[in-house]
């Protein structure tokens, strides 16, 4: 279930012009399934872009293309003006994928040290552990960690090489509120240092708190793009029917929900944002 974005001041002046990563006319198909359909998309230097959409919308496919782990069926992909599979490009890239797996028998500090060795100028081990908030668990084996702790370790592996662009695919899944907000602050710190970040998330508060720009994708196509305030202005006051497994009380607590009613066994939600998503929830 998605709710309205809340307006917050931008993290810094939005005078960013240099594109560091982008898709141009990209289509990606898997057999008969069209994951992306003629998508144009970019991330500029020093900005955080939040890519939002329901499951299966094409978010993770876009990230995989920009990382070079998948190739487009049509169109072009560039990162720092080149092919994302170029070793020089990969040295400037960090990634935290939605499904990340590392050996569970290695200790946290061993994982970070190993990943740091892949980069020419990695961050010091102590700094990486501090950024990810995992210094206290550095001697524990990965398999002994909770879900939220594992997410923080995977974040450490994404930032340890001091990348210029960071791809974060659902980074705070499994984290408690305190850990999530701590990670938000570290992401803000990275952007303040001039890093570029592409974030995919289902937490609208997360996108609203962090993003300079929000891109909404559904069924492989971009349906909205702009600041949180711009998207709200485009879609404010919409009445949308949504089928959800959430309890009525839980739906009412979602940010931006004005009214919720039950109609013939389905929830009818009055949500002021993101007009076309909920038909596919």
mmCIF file of C-alpha atoms in Angstrom:
data_model
loop_
_atom_site.group_PDB
_atom_site.id
_atom_site.type_symbol
_atom_site.label_atom_id
_atom_site.label_comp_id
_atom_site.label_asym_id
_atom_site.label_seq_id
_atom_site.Cartn_x
_atom_site.Cartn_y
_atom_site.Cartn_z
ATOM 1 C CA UNK A 1 0.000 0.000 0.000
ATOM 2 C CA UNK A 2 1.399 3.382 -0.973
ATOM 3 C CA UNK A 3 0.448 6.732 0.469
ATOM 4 C CA UNK A 4 1.047 10.391 -0.149
ATOM 5 C CA UNK A 5 4.440 12.033 -0.160
ATOM 6 C CA UNK A 6 4.921 14.806 2.362
ATOM 7 C CA UNK A 7 6.721 17.963 1.352
ATOM 8 C CA UNK A 8 10.080 18.651 3.002
ATOM 9 C CA UNK A 9 12.738 21.237 2.171
ATOM 10 C CA UNK A 10 15.396 20.074 -0.319
ATOM 11 C CA UNK A 11 18.625 18.861 1.219
ATOM 12 C CA UNK A 12 20.686 21.335 -0.797
ATOM 13 C CA UNK A 13 20.352 23.777 -3.711
ATOM 14 C CA UNK A 14 19.124 22.009 -6.841
ATOM 15 C CA UNK A 15 21.649 23.387 -9.342
ATOM 16 C CA UNK A 16 22.665 20.002 -10.686
ATOM 17 C CA UNK A 17 23.122 19.624 -14.431
ATOM 18 C CA UNK A 18 25.717 16.918 -15.111
ATOM 19 C CA UNK A 19 24.206 13.514 -15.848
ATOM 20 C CA UNK A 20 26.183 10.650 -14.327
ATOM 21 C CA UNK A 21 23.874 7.755 -15.232
ATOM 22 C CA UNK A 22 20.952 7.278 -17.547
ATOM 23 C CA UNK A 23 18.713 5.161 -19.744
ATOM 24 C CA UNK A 24 17.780 6.385 -23.222
ATOM 25 C CA UNK A 25 14.901 4.754 -25.051
ATOM 26 C CA UNK A 26 15.474 1.567 -23.100
ATOM 27 C CA UNK A 27 13.249 -1.452 -23.508
ATOM 28 C CA UNK A 28 13.935 -4.676 -21.624
ATOM 29 C CA UNK A 29 12.001 -7.874 -22.227
ATOM 30 C CA UNK A 30 12.132 -11.271 -20.579
ATOM 31 C CA UNK A 31 10.445 -13.581 -23.055
ATOM 32 C CA UNK A 32 6.926 -12.235 -23.485
ATOM 33 C CA UNK A 33 7.239 -9.945 -20.459
ATOM 34 C CA UNK A 34 8.173 -6.318 -21.130
ATOM 35 C CA UNK A 35 9.857 -5.143 -17.919
ATOM 36 C CA UNK A 36 10.725 -1.695 -19.311
ATOM 37 C CA UNK A 37 9.123 0.039 -22.260
ATOM 38 C CA UNK A 38 11.042 2.852 -24.016
ATOM 39 C CA UNK A 39 12.234 4.424 -20.762
ATOM 40 C CA UNK A 40 14.216 7.667 -20.530
ATOM 41 C CA UNK A 41 15.702 8.214 -17.111
ATOM 42 C CA UNK A 42 18.714 9.966 -15.584
ATOM 43 C CA UNK A 43 20.586 10.625 -12.355
ATOM 44 C CA UNK A 44 22.540 13.854 -12.086
ATOM 45 C CA UNK A 45 25.714 14.567 -10.163
ATOM 46 C CA UNK A 46 25.176 15.077 -6.449
ATOM 47 C CA UNK A 47 21.446 14.281 -6.401
ATOM 48 C CA UNK A 48 19.370 11.556 -4.837
ATOM 49 C CA UNK A 49 16.645 10.148 -7.066
ATOM 50 C CA UNK A 50 13.932 7.940 -5.571
ATOM 51 C CA UNK A 51 12.463 5.412 -7.987
ATOM 52 C CA UNK A 52 9.000 4.378 -6.808
ATOM 53 C CA UNK A 53 6.515 1.839 -8.091
ATOM 54 C CA UNK A 54 4.616 -1.322 -7.162
ATOM 55 C CA UNK A 55 6.171 -4.777 -7.274
ATOM 56 C CA UNK A 56 6.941 -5.739 -10.857
ATOM 57 C CA UNK A 57 6.918 -2.134 -12.086
ATOM 58 C CA UNK A 58 10.489 -2.313 -13.432
ATOM 59 C CA UNK A 59 12.487 -0.655 -10.643
ATOM 60 C CA UNK A 60 14.970 -3.469 -10.054
ATOM 61 C CA UNK A 61 15.335 -4.038 -13.794
ATOM 62 C CA UNK A 62 16.373 -0.403 -14.223
ATOM 63 C CA UNK A 63 18.963 -0.760 -11.461
ATOM 64 C CA UNK A 64 20.358 -3.968 -12.966
ATOM 65 C CA UNK A 65 20.750 -2.277 -16.346
ATOM 66 C CA UNK A 66 22.628 0.644 -14.796
ATOM 67 C CA UNK A 67 24.877 -1.804 -12.966
ATOM 68 C CA UNK A 68 25.604 -3.724 -16.151
ATOM 69 C CA UNK A 69 24.353 -7.043 -14.776
ATOM 70 C CA UNK A 70 21.625 -7.050 -17.439
ATOM 71 C CA UNK A 71 21.646 -5.770 -21.027
ATOM 72 C CA UNK A 72 18.846 -3.766 -22.663
ATOM 73 C CA UNK A 73 16.775 -5.303 -25.424
ATOM 74 C CA UNK A 74 16.758 -1.883 -27.100
ATOM 75 C CA UNK A 75 18.124 1.560 -26.263
ATOM 76 C CA UNK A 76 21.312 2.680 -24.539
ATOM 77 C CA UNK A 77 22.607 2.654 -20.962
ATOM 78 C CA UNK A 78 25.439 4.863 -19.784
ATOM 79 C CA UNK A 79 27.166 5.487 -16.478
ATOM 80 C CA UNK A 80 29.780 8.245 -16.290
ATOM 81 C CA UNK A 81 29.549 8.507 -20.063
ATOM 82 C CA UNK A 82 30.479 4.883 -20.680
ATOM 83 C CA UNK A 83 29.330 1.302 -20.548
ATOM 84 C CA UNK A 84 28.427 0.229 -16.992
ATOM 85 C CA UNK A 85 30.455 -2.989 -17.413
ATOM 86 C CA UNK A 86 33.653 -0.978 -17.959
ATOM 87 C CA UNK A 87 36.054 -1.745 -15.055
ATOM 88 C CA UNK A 88 36.778 1.951 -14.590
ATOM 89 C CA UNK A 89 33.069 2.673 -14.259
ATOM 90 C CA UNK A 90 32.568 -0.155 -11.776
ATOM 91 C CA UNK A 91 35.346 1.231 -9.600
ATOM 92 C CA UNK A 92 33.180 4.320 -9.131
ATOM 93 C CA UNK A 93 29.964 2.402 -8.427
ATOM 94 C CA UNK A 94 28.488 0.889 -5.271
ATOM 95 C CA UNK A 95 25.352 -1.228 -5.058
ATOM 96 C CA UNK A 96 23.014 -2.737 -2.504
ATOM 97 C CA UNK A 97 20.562 -5.019 -4.276
ATOM 98 C CA UNK A 98 17.183 -6.051 -2.951
ATOM 99 C CA UNK A 99 18.285 -9.686 -2.713
ATOM 100 C CA UNK A 100 21.861 -9.725 -1.473
ATOM 101 C CA UNK A 101 23.712 -12.847 -0.445
ATOM 102 C CA UNK A 102 27.177 -13.254 1.016
ATOM 103 C CA UNK A 103 28.801 -16.231 2.797
ATOM 104 C CA UNK A 104 27.241 -16.579 6.236
ATOM 105 C CA UNK A 105 30.328 -18.031 7.913
ATOM 106 C CA UNK A 106 32.532 -14.968 7.405
ATOM 107 C CA UNK A 107 32.636 -12.291 10.079
ATOM 108 C CA UNK A 108 31.363 -8.800 9.360
ATOM 109 C CA UNK A 109 34.809 -7.182 9.327
ATOM 110 C CA UNK A 110 36.067 -9.930 6.998
ATOM 111 C CA UNK A 111 33.310 -9.192 4.522
ATOM 112 C CA UNK A 112 34.043 -5.468 4.576
ATOM 113 C CA UNK A 113 37.794 -6.020 4.214
ATOM 114 C CA UNK A 114 37.240 -8.386 1.287
ATOM 115 C CA UNK A 115 34.931 -6.017 -0.592
ATOM 116 C CA UNK A 116 37.222 -3.062 0.115
ATOM 117 C CA UNK A 117 40.076 -4.915 -1.584
ATOM 118 C CA UNK A 118 38.180 -4.756 -4.889
ATOM 119 C CA UNK A 119 38.588 -0.957 -5.032
ATOM 120 C CA UNK A 120 41.639 1.197 -5.660
ATOM 121 C CA UNK A 121 40.894 3.767 -2.945
ATOM 122 C CA UNK A 122 38.466 2.264 -0.431
ATOM 123 C CA UNK A 123 37.403 3.897 2.798
ATOM 124 C CA UNK A 124 39.264 2.846 5.942
ATOM 125 C CA UNK A 125 37.655 -0.150 7.630
ATOM 126 C CA UNK A 126 36.797 1.821 10.759
ATOM 127 C CA UNK A 127 35.057 4.533 8.723
ATOM 128 C CA UNK A 128 32.976 2.031 6.773
ATOM 129 C CA UNK A 129 31.900 0.266 9.956
ATOM 130 C CA UNK A 130 30.940 3.604 11.490
ATOM 131 C CA UNK A 131 28.939 4.772 8.454
ATOM 132 C CA UNK A 132 26.905 1.564 8.466
ATOM 133 C CA UNK A 133 26.555 1.503 12.265
ATOM 134 C CA UNK A 134 28.017 -1.999 12.561
ATOM 135 C CA UNK A 135 31.156 -1.476 14.632
ATOM 136 C CA UNK A 136 29.604 -3.299 17.584
ATOM 137 C CA UNK A 137 28.920 -6.424 15.496
ATOM 138 C CA UNK A 138 32.104 -6.467 13.419
ATOM 139 C CA UNK A 139 33.303 -9.761 14.950
ATOM 140 C CA UNK A 140 30.033 -11.623 14.509
ATOM 141 C CA UNK A 141 29.392 -14.030 11.658
ATOM 142 C CA UNK A 142 26.983 -12.820 9.007
ATOM 143 C CA UNK A 143 24.704 -15.821 9.519
ATOM 144 C CA UNK A 144 24.216 -14.899 13.183
ATOM 145 C CA UNK A 145 22.800 -11.444 12.438
ATOM 146 C CA UNK A 146 19.201 -10.263 12.429
ATOM 147 C CA UNK A 147 17.566 -9.158 9.189
ATOM 148 C CA UNK A 148 18.116 -5.482 9.928
ATOM 149 C CA UNK A 149 21.755 -6.049 10.881
ATOM 150 C CA UNK A 150 22.340 -7.929 7.642
ATOM 151 C CA UNK A 151 20.921 -4.968 5.732
ATOM 152 C CA UNK A 152 23.383 -2.646 7.448
ATOM 153 C CA UNK A 153 26.276 -4.952 6.539
ATOM 154 C CA UNK A 154 25.156 -4.988 2.903
ATOM 155 C CA UNK A 155 25.029 -1.183 3.023
ATOM 156 C CA UNK A 156 28.619 -1.201 4.304
ATOM 157 C CA UNK A 157 29.665 -3.356 1.350
ATOM 158 C CA UNK A 158 28.017 -0.850 -1.002
ATOM 159 C CA UNK A 159 29.836 2.186 0.417
ATOM 160 C CA UNK A 160 33.225 0.698 1.366
ATOM 161 C CA UNK A 161 34.775 1.577 -2.007
ATOM 162 C CA UNK A 162 33.851 5.271 -1.613
ATOM 163 C CA UNK A 163 31.822 5.190 -4.865
ATOM 164 C CA UNK A 164 30.715 8.264 -6.772
ATOM 165 C CA UNK A 165 27.297 6.763 -7.474
ATOM 166 C CA UNK A 166 25.387 4.441 -5.188
ATOM 167 C CA UNK A 167 22.474 2.198 -6.156
ATOM 168 C CA UNK A 168 20.283 1.272 -3.191
ATOM 169 C CA UNK A 169 17.487 -1.195 -3.935
ATOM 170 C CA UNK A 170 15.067 -1.321 -0.959
ATOM 171 C CA UNK A 171 17.919 -0.675 1.525
ATOM 172 C CA UNK A 172 15.930 -0.406 4.775
ATOM 173 C CA UNK A 173 13.758 -3.521 4.503
ATOM 174 C CA UNK A 174 13.793 -5.351 7.841
ATOM 175 C CA UNK A 175 15.176 -2.420 9.826
ATOM 176 C CA UNK A 176 13.488 -0.976 12.885
ATOM 177 C CA UNK A 177 12.557 2.701 12.952
ATOM 178 C CA UNK A 178 15.699 3.838 14.750
ATOM 179 C CA UNK A 179 18.048 1.936 12.430
ATOM 180 C CA UNK A 180 16.159 3.178 9.369
ATOM 181 C CA UNK A 181 16.456 6.806 10.390
ATOM 182 C CA UNK A 182 20.146 6.353 11.204
ATOM 183 C CA UNK A 183 20.711 4.979 7.711
ATOM 184 C CA UNK A 184 18.776 7.895 6.221
ATOM 185 C CA UNK A 185 21.196 10.286 7.881
ATOM 186 C CA UNK A 186 24.203 8.432 6.497
ATOM 187 C CA UNK A 187 22.673 8.573 3.016
ATOM 188 C CA UNK A 188 22.148 12.331 3.456
ATOM 189 C CA UNK A 189 25.805 12.644 4.461
ATOM 190 C CA UNK A 190 26.903 10.861 1.296
ATOM 191 C CA UNK A 191 24.811 13.168 -0.891
ATOM 192 C CA UNK A 192 26.188 16.188 0.981
ATOM 193 C CA UNK A 193 29.662 14.984 -0.031
ATOM 194 C CA UNK A 194 28.624 15.137 -3.682
ATOM 195 C CA UNK A 195 27.753 11.487 -4.189
ATOM 196 C CA UNK A 196 24.870 10.536 -6.483
ATOM 197 C CA UNK A 197 22.288 8.036 -5.222
ATOM 198 C CA UNK A 198 19.532 6.073 -6.930
ATOM 199 C CA UNK A 199 17.137 4.733 -4.312
ATOM 200 C CA UNK A 200 14.263 2.336 -4.833
ATOM 201 C CA UNK A 201 11.845 2.039 -1.955
ATOM 202 C CA UNK A 202 8.263 1.251 -0.947
ATOM 203 C CA UNK A 203 8.471 3.653 2.022
ATOM 204 C CA UNK A 204 7.030 6.951 0.832
ATOM 205 C CA UNK A 205 8.299 8.723 3.928
ATOM 206 C CA UNK A 206 11.781 7.492 3.024
ATOM 207 C CA UNK A 207 11.571 8.928 -0.480
ATOM 208 C CA UNK A 208 10.115 12.184 0.771
ATOM 209 C CA UNK A 209 12.778 12.572 3.451
ATOM 210 C CA UNK A 210 15.722 11.874 1.154
ATOM 211 C CA UNK A 211 14.967 12.540 -2.496
ATOM 212 C CA UNK A 212 15.778 15.601 -4.563
ATOM 213 C CA UNK A 213 13.645 14.079 -7.307
ATOM 214 C CA UNK A 214 11.010 11.334 -7.403
ATOM 215 C CA UNK A 215 10.361 9.126 -10.438
ATOM 216 C CA UNK A 216 7.235 6.948 -10.473
ATOM 217 C CA UNK A 217 7.271 3.846 -12.660
ATOM 218 C CA UNK A 218 4.425 1.436 -13.373
ATOM 219 C CA UNK A 219 4.174 -1.475 -15.811
ATOM 220 C CA UNK A 220 7.573 -0.622 -17.259
ATOM 221 C CA UNK A 221 6.826 3.032 -18.052
ATOM 222 C CA UNK A 222 7.513 6.261 -16.188
ATOM 223 C CA UNK A 223 4.192 7.864 -15.260
ATOM 224 C CA UNK A 224 5.343 10.797 -13.103
ATOM 225 C CA UNK A 225 8.549 12.672 -12.351
ATOM 226 C CA UNK A 226 9.439 15.700 -10.252
ATOM 227 C CA UNK A 227 9.837 16.839 -6.691
ATOM 228 C CA UNK A 228 7.475 15.526 -4.048
ATOM 229 C CA UNK A 229 5.562 18.800 -4.154
ATOM 230 C CA UNK A 230 5.231 18.671 -7.943
ATOM 231 C CA UNK A 231 3.868 15.125 -7.915
ATOM 232 C CA UNK A 232 1.432 16.011 -5.138
ATOM 233 C CA UNK A 233 0.199 18.991 -7.151
ATOM 234 C CA UNK A 234 -0.425 16.748 -10.165
ATOM 235 C CA UNK A 235 -2.434 14.146 -8.277
ATOM 236 C CA UNK A 236 -3.959 15.860 -5.238
ATOM 237 C CA UNK A 237 -7.535 15.000 -4.361
ATOM 238 C CA UNK A 238 -7.809 11.783 -6.362
ATOM 239 C CA UNK A 239 -10.252 9.100 -5.288
ATOM 240 C CA UNK A 240 -8.705 5.685 -5.809
ATOM 241 C CA UNK A 241 -9.995 2.151 -5.201
ATOM 242 C CA UNK A 242 -7.371 -0.151 -3.730
ATOM 243 C CA UNK A 243 -7.522 -3.826 -2.806
ATOM 244 C CA UNK A 244 -5.342 -4.552 0.237
ATOM 245 C CA UNK A 245 -4.730 -7.272 2.781
ATOM 246 C CA UNK A 246 -4.101 -4.663 5.461
ATOM 247 C CA UNK A 247 -6.566 -4.201 8.296
ATOM 248 C CA UNK A 248 -8.821 -1.165 8.065
ATOM 249 C CA UNK A 249 -7.089 0.455 11.045
ATOM 250 C CA UNK A 250 -3.670 -0.036 9.423
ATOM 251 C CA UNK A 251 -4.766 1.583 6.171
ATOM 252 C CA UNK A 252 -6.065 4.628 8.069
ATOM 253 C CA UNK A 253 -2.631 5.144 9.640
ATOM 254 C CA UNK A 254 -0.809 5.386 6.297
ATOM 255 C CA UNK A 255 0.611 8.849 5.525
ATOM 256 C CA UNK A 256 -1.674 10.885 3.316
ATOM 257 C CA UNK A 257 -4.803 8.777 3.755
ATOM 258 C CA UNK A 258 -7.848 11.007 4.122
ATOM 259 C CA UNK A 259 -10.617 8.428 4.260
ATOM 260 C CA UNK A 260 -10.984 4.646 4.053
ATOM 261 C CA UNK A 261 -14.201 2.740 3.488
ATOM 262 C CA UNK A 262 -14.987 -0.923 3.009
ATOM 263 C CA UNK A 263 -17.014 -1.695 -0.112
ATOM 264 C CA UNK A 264 -18.149 -5.248 -0.987
ATOM 265 C CA UNK A 265 -15.159 -6.786 0.779
ATOM 266 C CA UNK A 266 -12.635 -4.399 -0.768
ATOM 267 C CA UNK A 267 -11.051 -1.256 0.636
ATOM 268 C CA UNK A 268 -11.893 2.005 -1.021
ATOM 269 C CA UNK A 269 -9.142 4.425 -0.080
ATOM 270 C CA UNK A 270 -9.118 8.150 -0.503
ATOM 271 C CA UNK A 271 -5.436 8.753 -1.240
ATOM 272 C CA UNK A 272 -4.329 12.080 -2.670
ATOM 273 C CA UNK A 273 -1.293 10.788 -4.576
ATOM 274 C CA UNK A 274 0.016 8.401 -7.194
ATOM 275 C CA UNK A 275 -3.218 8.005 -9.072
ATOM 276 C CA UNK A 276 -2.651 4.901 -11.190
ATOM 277 C CA UNK A 277 -0.644 2.601 -8.966
ATOM 278 C CA UNK A 278 -3.333 1.071 -6.874
ATOM 279 C CA UNK A 279 -5.175 -0.709 -9.653
ATOM 280 C CA UNK A 280 -2.211 -3.083 -9.668
ATOM 281 C CA UNK A 281 -1.589 -3.430 -5.909
#
